[in-house]
JSON list of C-alpha atoms and ligand atoms in Angstrom, two decimals:
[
{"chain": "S", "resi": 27, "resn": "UNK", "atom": "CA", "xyz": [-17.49, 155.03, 41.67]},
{"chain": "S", "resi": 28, "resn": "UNK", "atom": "CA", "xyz": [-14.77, 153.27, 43.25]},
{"chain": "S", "resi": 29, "resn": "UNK", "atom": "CA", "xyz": [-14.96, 149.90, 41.99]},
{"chain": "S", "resi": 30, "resn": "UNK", "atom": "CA", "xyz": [-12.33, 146.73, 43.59]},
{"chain": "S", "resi": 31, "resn": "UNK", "atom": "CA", "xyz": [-9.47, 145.83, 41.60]},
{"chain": "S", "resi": 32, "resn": "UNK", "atom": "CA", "xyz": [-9.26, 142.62, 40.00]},
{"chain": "S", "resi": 33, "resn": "UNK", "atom": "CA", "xyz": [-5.79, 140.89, 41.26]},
{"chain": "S", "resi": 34, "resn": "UNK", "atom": "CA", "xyz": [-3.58, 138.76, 40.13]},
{"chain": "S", "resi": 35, "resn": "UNK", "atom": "CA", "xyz": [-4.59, 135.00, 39.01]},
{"chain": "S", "resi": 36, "resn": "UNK", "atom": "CA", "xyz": [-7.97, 136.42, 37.69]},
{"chain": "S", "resi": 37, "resn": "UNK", "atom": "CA", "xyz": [-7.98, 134.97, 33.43]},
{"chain": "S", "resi": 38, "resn": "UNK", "atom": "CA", "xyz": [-9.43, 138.58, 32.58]},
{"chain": "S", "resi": 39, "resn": "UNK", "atom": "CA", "xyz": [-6.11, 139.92, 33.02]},
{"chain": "S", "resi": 40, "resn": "UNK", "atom": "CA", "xyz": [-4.83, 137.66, 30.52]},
{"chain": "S", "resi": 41, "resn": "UNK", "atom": "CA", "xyz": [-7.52, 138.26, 28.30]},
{"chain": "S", "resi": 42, "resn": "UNK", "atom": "CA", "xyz": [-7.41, 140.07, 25.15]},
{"chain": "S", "resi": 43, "resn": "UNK", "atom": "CA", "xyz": [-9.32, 143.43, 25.41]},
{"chain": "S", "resi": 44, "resn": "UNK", "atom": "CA", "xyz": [-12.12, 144.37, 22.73]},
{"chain": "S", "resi": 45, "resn": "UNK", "atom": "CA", "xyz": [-12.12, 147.70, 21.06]},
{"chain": "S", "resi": 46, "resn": "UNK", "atom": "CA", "xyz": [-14.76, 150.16, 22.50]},
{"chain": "S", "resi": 47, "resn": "UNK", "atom": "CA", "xyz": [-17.27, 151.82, 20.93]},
{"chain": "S", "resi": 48, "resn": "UNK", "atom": "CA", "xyz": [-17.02, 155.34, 21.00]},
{"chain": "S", "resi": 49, "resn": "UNK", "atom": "CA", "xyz": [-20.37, 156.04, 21.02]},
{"chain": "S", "resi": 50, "resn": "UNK", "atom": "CA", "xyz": [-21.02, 153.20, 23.82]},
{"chain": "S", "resi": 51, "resn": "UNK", "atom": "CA", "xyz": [-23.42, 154.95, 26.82]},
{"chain": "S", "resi": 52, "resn": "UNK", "atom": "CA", "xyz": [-21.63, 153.03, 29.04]},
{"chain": "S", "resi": 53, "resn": "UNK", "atom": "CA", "xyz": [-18.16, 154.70, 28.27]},
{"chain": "S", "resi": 54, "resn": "UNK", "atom": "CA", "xyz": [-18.47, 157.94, 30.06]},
{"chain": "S", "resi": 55, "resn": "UNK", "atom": "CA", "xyz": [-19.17, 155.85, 33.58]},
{"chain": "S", "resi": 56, "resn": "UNK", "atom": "CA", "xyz": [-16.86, 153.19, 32.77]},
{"chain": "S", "resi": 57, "resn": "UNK", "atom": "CA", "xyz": [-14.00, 156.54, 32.48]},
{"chain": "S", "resi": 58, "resn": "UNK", "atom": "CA", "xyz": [-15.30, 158.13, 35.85]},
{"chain": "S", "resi": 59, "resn": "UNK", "atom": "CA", "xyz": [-14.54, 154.93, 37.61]},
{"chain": "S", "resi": 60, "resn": "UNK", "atom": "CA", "xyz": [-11.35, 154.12, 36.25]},
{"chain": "S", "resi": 61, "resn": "UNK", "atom": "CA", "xyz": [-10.22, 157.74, 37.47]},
{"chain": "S", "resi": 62, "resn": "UNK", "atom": "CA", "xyz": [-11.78, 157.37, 40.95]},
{"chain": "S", "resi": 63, "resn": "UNK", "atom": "CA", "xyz": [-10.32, 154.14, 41.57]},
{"chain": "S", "resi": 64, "resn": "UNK", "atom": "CA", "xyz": [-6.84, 154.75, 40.50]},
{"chain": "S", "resi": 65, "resn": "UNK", "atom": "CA", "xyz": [-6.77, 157.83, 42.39]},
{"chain": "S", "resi": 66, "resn": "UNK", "atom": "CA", "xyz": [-8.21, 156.45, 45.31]},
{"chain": "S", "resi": 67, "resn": "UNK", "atom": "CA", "xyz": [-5.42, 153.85, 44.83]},
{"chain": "S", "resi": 68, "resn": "UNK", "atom": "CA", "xyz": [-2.95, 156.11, 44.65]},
{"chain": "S", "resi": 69, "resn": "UNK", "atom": "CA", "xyz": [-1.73, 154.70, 41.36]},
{"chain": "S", "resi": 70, "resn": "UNK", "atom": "CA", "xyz": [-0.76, 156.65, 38.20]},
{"chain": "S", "resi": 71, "resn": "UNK", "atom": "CA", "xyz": [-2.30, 154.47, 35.55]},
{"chain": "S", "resi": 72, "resn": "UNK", "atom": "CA", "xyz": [-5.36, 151.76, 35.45]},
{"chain": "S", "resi": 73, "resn": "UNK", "atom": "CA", "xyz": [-6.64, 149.95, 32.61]},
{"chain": "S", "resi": 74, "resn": "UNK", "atom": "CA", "xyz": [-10.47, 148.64, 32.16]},
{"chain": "S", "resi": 75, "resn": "UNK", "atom": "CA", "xyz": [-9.50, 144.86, 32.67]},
{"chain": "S", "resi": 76, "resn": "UNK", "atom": "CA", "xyz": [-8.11, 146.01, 36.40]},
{"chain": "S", "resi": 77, "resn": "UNK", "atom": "CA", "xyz": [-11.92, 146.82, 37.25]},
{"chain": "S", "resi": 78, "resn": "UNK", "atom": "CA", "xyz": [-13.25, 143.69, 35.72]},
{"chain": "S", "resi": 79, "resn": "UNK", "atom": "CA", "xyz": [-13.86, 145.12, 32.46]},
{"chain": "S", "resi": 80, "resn": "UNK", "atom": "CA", "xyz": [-12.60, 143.95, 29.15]},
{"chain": "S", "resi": 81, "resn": "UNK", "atom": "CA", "xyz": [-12.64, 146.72, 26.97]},
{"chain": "S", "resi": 82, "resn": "UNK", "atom": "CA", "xyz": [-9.73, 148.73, 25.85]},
{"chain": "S", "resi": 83, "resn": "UNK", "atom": "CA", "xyz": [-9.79, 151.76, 27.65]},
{"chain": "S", "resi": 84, "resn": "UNK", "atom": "CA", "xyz": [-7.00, 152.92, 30.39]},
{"chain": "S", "resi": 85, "resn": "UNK", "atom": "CA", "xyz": [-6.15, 155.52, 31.97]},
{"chain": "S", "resi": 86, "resn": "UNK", "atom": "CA", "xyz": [-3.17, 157.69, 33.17]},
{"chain": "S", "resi": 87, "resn": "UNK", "atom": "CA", "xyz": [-1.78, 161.03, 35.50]},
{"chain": "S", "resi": 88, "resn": "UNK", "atom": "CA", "xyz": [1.82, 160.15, 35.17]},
{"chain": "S", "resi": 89, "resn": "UNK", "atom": "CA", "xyz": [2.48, 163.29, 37.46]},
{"chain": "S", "resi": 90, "resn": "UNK", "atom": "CA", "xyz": [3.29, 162.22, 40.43]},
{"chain": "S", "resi": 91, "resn": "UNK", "atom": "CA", "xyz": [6.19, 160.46, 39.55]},
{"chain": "S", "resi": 92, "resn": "UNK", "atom": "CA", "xyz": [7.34, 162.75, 36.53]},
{"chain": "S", "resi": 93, "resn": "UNK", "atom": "CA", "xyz": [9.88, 165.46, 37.14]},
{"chain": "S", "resi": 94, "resn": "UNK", "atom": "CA", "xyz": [9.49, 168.96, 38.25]},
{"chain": "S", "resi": 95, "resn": "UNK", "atom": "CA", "xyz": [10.38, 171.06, 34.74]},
{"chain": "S", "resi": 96, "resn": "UNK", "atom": "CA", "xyz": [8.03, 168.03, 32.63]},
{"chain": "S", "resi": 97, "resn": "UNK", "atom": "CA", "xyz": [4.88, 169.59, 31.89]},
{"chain": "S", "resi": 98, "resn": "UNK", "atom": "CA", "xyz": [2.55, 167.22, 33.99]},
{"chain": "S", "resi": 99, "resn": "UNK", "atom": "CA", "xyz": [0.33, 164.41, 31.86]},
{"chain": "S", "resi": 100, "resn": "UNK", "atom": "CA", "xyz": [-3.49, 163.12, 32.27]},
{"chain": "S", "resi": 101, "resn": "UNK", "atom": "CA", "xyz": [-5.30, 161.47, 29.55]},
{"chain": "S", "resi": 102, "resn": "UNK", "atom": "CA", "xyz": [-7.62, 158.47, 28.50]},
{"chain": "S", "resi": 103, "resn": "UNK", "atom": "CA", "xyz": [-6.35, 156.34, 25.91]},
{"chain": "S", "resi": 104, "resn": "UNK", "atom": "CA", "xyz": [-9.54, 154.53, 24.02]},
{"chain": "S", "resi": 105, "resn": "UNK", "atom": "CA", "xyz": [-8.76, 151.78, 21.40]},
{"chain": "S", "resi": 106, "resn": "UNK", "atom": "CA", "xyz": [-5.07, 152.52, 21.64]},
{"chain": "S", "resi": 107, "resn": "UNK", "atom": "CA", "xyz": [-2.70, 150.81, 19.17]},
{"chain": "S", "resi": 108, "resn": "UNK", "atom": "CA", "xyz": [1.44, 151.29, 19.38]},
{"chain": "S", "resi": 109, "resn": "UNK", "atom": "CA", "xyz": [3.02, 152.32, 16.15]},
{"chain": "S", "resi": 110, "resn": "UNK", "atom": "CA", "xyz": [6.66, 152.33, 17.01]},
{"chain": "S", "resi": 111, "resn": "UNK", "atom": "CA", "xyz": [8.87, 152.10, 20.26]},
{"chain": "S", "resi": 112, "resn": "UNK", "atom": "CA", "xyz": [12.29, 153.86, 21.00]},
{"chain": "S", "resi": 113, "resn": "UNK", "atom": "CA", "xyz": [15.24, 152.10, 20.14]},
{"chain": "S", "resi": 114, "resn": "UNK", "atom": "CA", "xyz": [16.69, 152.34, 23.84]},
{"chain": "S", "resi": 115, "resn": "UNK", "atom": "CA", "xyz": [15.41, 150.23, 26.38]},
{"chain": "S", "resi": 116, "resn": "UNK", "atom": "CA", "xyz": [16.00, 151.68, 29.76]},
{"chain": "S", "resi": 117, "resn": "UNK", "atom": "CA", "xyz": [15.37, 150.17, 33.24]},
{"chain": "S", "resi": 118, "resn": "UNK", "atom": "CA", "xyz": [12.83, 151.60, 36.04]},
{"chain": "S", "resi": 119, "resn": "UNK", "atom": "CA", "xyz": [11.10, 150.19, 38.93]},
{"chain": "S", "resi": 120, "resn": "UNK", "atom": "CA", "xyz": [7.43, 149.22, 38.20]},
{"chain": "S", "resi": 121, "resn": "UNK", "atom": "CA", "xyz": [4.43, 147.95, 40.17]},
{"chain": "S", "resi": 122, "resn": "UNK", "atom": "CA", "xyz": [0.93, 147.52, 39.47]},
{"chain": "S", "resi": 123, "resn": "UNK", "atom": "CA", "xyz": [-2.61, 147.80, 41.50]},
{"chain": "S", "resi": 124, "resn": "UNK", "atom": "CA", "xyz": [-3.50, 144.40, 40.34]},
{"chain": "S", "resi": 125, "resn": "UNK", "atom": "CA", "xyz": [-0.33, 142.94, 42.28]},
{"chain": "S", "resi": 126, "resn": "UNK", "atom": "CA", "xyz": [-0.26, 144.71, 45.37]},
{"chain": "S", "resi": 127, "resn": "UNK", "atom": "CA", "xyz": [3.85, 143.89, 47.07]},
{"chain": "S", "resi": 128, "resn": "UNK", "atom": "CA", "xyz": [5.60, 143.37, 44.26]},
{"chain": "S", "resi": 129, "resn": "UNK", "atom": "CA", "xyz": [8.27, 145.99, 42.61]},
{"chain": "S", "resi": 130, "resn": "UNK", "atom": "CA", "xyz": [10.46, 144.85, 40.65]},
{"chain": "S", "resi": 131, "resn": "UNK", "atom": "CA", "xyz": [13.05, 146.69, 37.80]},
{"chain": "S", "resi": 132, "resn": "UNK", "atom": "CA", "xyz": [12.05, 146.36, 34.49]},
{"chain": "S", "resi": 133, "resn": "UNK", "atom": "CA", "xyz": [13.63, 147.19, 31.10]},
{"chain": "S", "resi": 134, "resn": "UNK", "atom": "CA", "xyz": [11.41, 149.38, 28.46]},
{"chain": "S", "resi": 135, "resn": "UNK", "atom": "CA", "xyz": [12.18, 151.46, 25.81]},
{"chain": "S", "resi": 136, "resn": "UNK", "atom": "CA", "xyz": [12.27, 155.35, 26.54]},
{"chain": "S", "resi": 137, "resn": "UNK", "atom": "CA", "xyz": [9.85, 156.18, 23.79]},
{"chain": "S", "resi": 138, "resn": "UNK", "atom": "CA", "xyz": [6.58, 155.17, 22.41]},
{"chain": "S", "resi": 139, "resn": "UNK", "atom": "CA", "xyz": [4.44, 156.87, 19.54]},
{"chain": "S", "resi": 140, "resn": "UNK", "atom": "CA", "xyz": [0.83, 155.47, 19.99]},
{"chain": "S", "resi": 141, "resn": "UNK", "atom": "CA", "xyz": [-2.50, 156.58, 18.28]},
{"chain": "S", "resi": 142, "resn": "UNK", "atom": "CA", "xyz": [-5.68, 156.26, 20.38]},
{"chain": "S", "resi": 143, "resn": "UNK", "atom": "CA", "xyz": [-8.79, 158.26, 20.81]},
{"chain": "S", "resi": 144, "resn": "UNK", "atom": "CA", "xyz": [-9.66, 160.42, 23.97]},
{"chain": "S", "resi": 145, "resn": "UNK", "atom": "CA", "xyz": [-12.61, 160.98, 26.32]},
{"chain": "S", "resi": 146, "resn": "UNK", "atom": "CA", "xyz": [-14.19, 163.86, 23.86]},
{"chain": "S", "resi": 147, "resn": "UNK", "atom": "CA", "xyz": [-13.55, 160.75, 20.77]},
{"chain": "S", "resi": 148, "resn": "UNK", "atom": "CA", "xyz": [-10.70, 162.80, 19.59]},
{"chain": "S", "resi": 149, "resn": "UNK", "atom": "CA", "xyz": [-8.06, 160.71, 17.95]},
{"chain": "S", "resi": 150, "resn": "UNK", "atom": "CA", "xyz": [-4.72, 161.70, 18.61]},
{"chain": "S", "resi": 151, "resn": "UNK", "atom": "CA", "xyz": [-1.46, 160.03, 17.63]},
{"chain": "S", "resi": 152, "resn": "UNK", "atom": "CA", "xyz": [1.18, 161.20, 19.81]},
{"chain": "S", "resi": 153, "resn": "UNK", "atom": "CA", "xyz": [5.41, 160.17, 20.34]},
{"chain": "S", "resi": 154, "resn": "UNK", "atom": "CA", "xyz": [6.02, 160.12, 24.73]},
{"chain": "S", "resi": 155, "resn": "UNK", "atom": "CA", "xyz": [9.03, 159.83, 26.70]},
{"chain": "S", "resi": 156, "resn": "UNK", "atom": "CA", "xyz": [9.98, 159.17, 29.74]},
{"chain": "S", "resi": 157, "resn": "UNK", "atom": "CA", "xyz": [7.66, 158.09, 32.68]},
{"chain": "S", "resi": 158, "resn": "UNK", "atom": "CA", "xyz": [4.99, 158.39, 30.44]},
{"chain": "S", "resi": 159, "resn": "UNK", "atom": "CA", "xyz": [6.08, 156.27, 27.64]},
{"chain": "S", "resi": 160, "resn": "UNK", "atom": "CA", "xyz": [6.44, 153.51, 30.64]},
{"chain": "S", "resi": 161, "resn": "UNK", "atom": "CA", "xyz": [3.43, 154.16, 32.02]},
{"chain": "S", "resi": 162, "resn": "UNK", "atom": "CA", "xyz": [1.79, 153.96, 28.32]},
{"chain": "S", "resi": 163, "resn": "UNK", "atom": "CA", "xyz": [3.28, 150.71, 27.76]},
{"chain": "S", "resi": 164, "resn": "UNK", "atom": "CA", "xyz": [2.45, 149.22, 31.36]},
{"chain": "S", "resi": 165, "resn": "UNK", "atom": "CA", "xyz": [-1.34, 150.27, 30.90]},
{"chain": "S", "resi": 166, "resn": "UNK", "atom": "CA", "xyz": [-1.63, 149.21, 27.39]},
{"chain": "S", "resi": 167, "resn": "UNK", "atom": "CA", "xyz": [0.41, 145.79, 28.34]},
{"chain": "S", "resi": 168, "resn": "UNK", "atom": "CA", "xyz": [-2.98, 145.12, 30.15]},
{"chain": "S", "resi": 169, "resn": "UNK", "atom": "CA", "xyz": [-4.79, 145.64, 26.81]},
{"chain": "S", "resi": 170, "resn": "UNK", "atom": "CA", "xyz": [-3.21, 142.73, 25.56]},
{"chain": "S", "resi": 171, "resn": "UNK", "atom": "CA", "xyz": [-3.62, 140.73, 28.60]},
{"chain": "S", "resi": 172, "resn": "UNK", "atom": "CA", "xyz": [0.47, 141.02, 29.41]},
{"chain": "S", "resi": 173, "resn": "UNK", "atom": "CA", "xyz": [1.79, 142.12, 33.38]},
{"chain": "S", "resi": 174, "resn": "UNK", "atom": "CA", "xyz": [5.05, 143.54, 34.06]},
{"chain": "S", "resi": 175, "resn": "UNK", "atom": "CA", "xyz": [6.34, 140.18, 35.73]},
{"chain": "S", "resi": 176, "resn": "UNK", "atom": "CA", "xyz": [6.14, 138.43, 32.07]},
{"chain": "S", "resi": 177, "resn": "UNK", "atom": "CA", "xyz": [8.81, 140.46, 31.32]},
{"chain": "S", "resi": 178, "resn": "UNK", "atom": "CA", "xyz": [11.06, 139.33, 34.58]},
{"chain": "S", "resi": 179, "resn": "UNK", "atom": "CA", "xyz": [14.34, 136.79, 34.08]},
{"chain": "S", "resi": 180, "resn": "UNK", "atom": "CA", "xyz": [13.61, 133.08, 35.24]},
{"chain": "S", "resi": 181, "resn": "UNK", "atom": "CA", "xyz": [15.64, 133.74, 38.30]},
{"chain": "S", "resi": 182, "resn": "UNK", "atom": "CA", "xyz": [13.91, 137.30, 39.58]},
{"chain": "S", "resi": 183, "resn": "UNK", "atom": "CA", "xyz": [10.31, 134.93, 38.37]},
{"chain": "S", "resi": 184, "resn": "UNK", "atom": "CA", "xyz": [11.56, 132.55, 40.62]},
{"chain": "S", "resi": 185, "resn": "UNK", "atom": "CA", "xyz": [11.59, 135.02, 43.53]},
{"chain": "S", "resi": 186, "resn": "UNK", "atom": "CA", "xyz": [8.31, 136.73, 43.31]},
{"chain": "S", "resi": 187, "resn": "UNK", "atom": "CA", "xyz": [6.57, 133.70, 42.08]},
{"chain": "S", "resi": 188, "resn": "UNK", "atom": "CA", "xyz": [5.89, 132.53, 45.93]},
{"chain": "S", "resi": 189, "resn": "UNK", "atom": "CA", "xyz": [4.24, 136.27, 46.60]},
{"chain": "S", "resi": 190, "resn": "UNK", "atom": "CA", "xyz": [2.36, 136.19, 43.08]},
{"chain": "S", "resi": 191, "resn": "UNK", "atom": "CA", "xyz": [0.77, 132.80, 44.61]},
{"chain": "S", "resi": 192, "resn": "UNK", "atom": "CA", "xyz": [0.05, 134.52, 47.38]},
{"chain": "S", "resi": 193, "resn": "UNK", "atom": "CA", "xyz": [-1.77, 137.87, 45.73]},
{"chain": "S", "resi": 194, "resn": "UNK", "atom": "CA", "xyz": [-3.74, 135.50, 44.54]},
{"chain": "S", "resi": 195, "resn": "UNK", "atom": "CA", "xyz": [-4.91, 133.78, 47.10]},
{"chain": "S", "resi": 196, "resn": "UNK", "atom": "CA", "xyz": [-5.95, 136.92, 48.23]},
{"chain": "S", "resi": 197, "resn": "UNK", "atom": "CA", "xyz": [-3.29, 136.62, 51.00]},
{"chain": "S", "resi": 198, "resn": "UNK", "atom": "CA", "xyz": [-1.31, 140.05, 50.64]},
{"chain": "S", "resi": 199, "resn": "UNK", "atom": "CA", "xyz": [-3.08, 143.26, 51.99]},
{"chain": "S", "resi": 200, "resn": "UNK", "atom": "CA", "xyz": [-3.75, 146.06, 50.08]},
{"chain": "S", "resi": 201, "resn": "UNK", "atom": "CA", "xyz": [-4.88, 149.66, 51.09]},
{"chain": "S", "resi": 202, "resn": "UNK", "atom": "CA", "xyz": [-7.70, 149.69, 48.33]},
{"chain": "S", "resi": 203, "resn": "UNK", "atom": "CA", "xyz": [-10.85, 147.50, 47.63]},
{"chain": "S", "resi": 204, "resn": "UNK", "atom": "CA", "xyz": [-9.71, 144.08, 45.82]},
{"chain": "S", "resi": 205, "resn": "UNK", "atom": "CA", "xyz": [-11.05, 141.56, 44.15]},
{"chain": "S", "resi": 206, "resn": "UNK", "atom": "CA", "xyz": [-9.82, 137.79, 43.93]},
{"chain": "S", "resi": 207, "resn": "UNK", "atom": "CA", "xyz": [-10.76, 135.27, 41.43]},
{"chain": "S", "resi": 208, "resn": "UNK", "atom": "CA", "xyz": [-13.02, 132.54, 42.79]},
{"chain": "S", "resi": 209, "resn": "UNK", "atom": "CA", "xyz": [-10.96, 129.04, 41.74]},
{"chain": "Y", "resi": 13, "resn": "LIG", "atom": "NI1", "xyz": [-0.70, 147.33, 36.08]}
]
């Protein structure tokens, strides 16, 4: 089910995420519509918080943006927890669902090993690069109740801090079913 996404200015996405249970009943729907929304989003990653739900859950298909010869990546990350990051940060344009008109370039690093359990309750603990790793990071920033525009200077804040008022207000379009916080 394609559920709105919670924007900007809404305190669950600066909220803390609990761990899931794996043997919650609720899980398996709360995975379908994390996939149906982000895809009907067009986005490449969503995390639980984004639909209103704080649990620690996200998911990602990094392949449309990865490049041709990568093999292409899909996964759900379930109580994920970062062990280590690469030691070079590199810089990339990000965005995110929750704050629709804003891209802005933002420094990572290229690498992230990360240990979480998958739709099946499979743990896994895994070293990415790339895209992925930044789409990892982004998704599990959520998690922890961080967006990418924490991580902008006080000059590009500056800048984007009139629009970020303004996603959440509820004043900036978006081609997918939002949500704004009621003041
Ligand atoms: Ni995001």
């Amino acid at each position: 089910m394609i559920r709105p996404i919670v924007l900007y200015g809404d305190p669950i996405l600066r909220r803390q995420a609990q761990p899931v249970r794996l043997d919650d009943p609720e899980l398996p729907r709360l995975i379908q519509d994390l996939w149906d929304t982000m895809y009907n989003a067009e986005g490449v990653g969503l995390a639980a918080p984004q639909i209103g739900v704080s649990l620690q859950v996200f998911v990602v298909d990094a392949a449309p943006l990865q490049p041709e010869e990568e093999p292409p990546f899909k996964g759900v990350f379930i109580n994920p927890r970062l062990i280590s990051e690469g030691t070079a940060c590199v810089p990339h344009e990000e965005g995110c669902l929750s704050i629709p008109g804003v891209r802005e370039r933002i420094f990572r690093p290229d690498s992230v090993q990360v240990s979480y359990y998958d739709a099946e309750g499979q743990f896994h603990e895994r070293t990415f690069s790339g895209i992925v790793a930044r789409v990892i990071q982004h998704e599990h920033d959520h998690l922890l109740g961080r967006l990418f525009v924490d991580y902008l200077s006080p000059v590009r804040r500056q800048l984007v801090r009139k629009r970020l008022q303004q996603v959440a207000r509820g004043l900036v379009e978006a081609p997918y079913p939002t949500r704004v916080y009621a003041h």
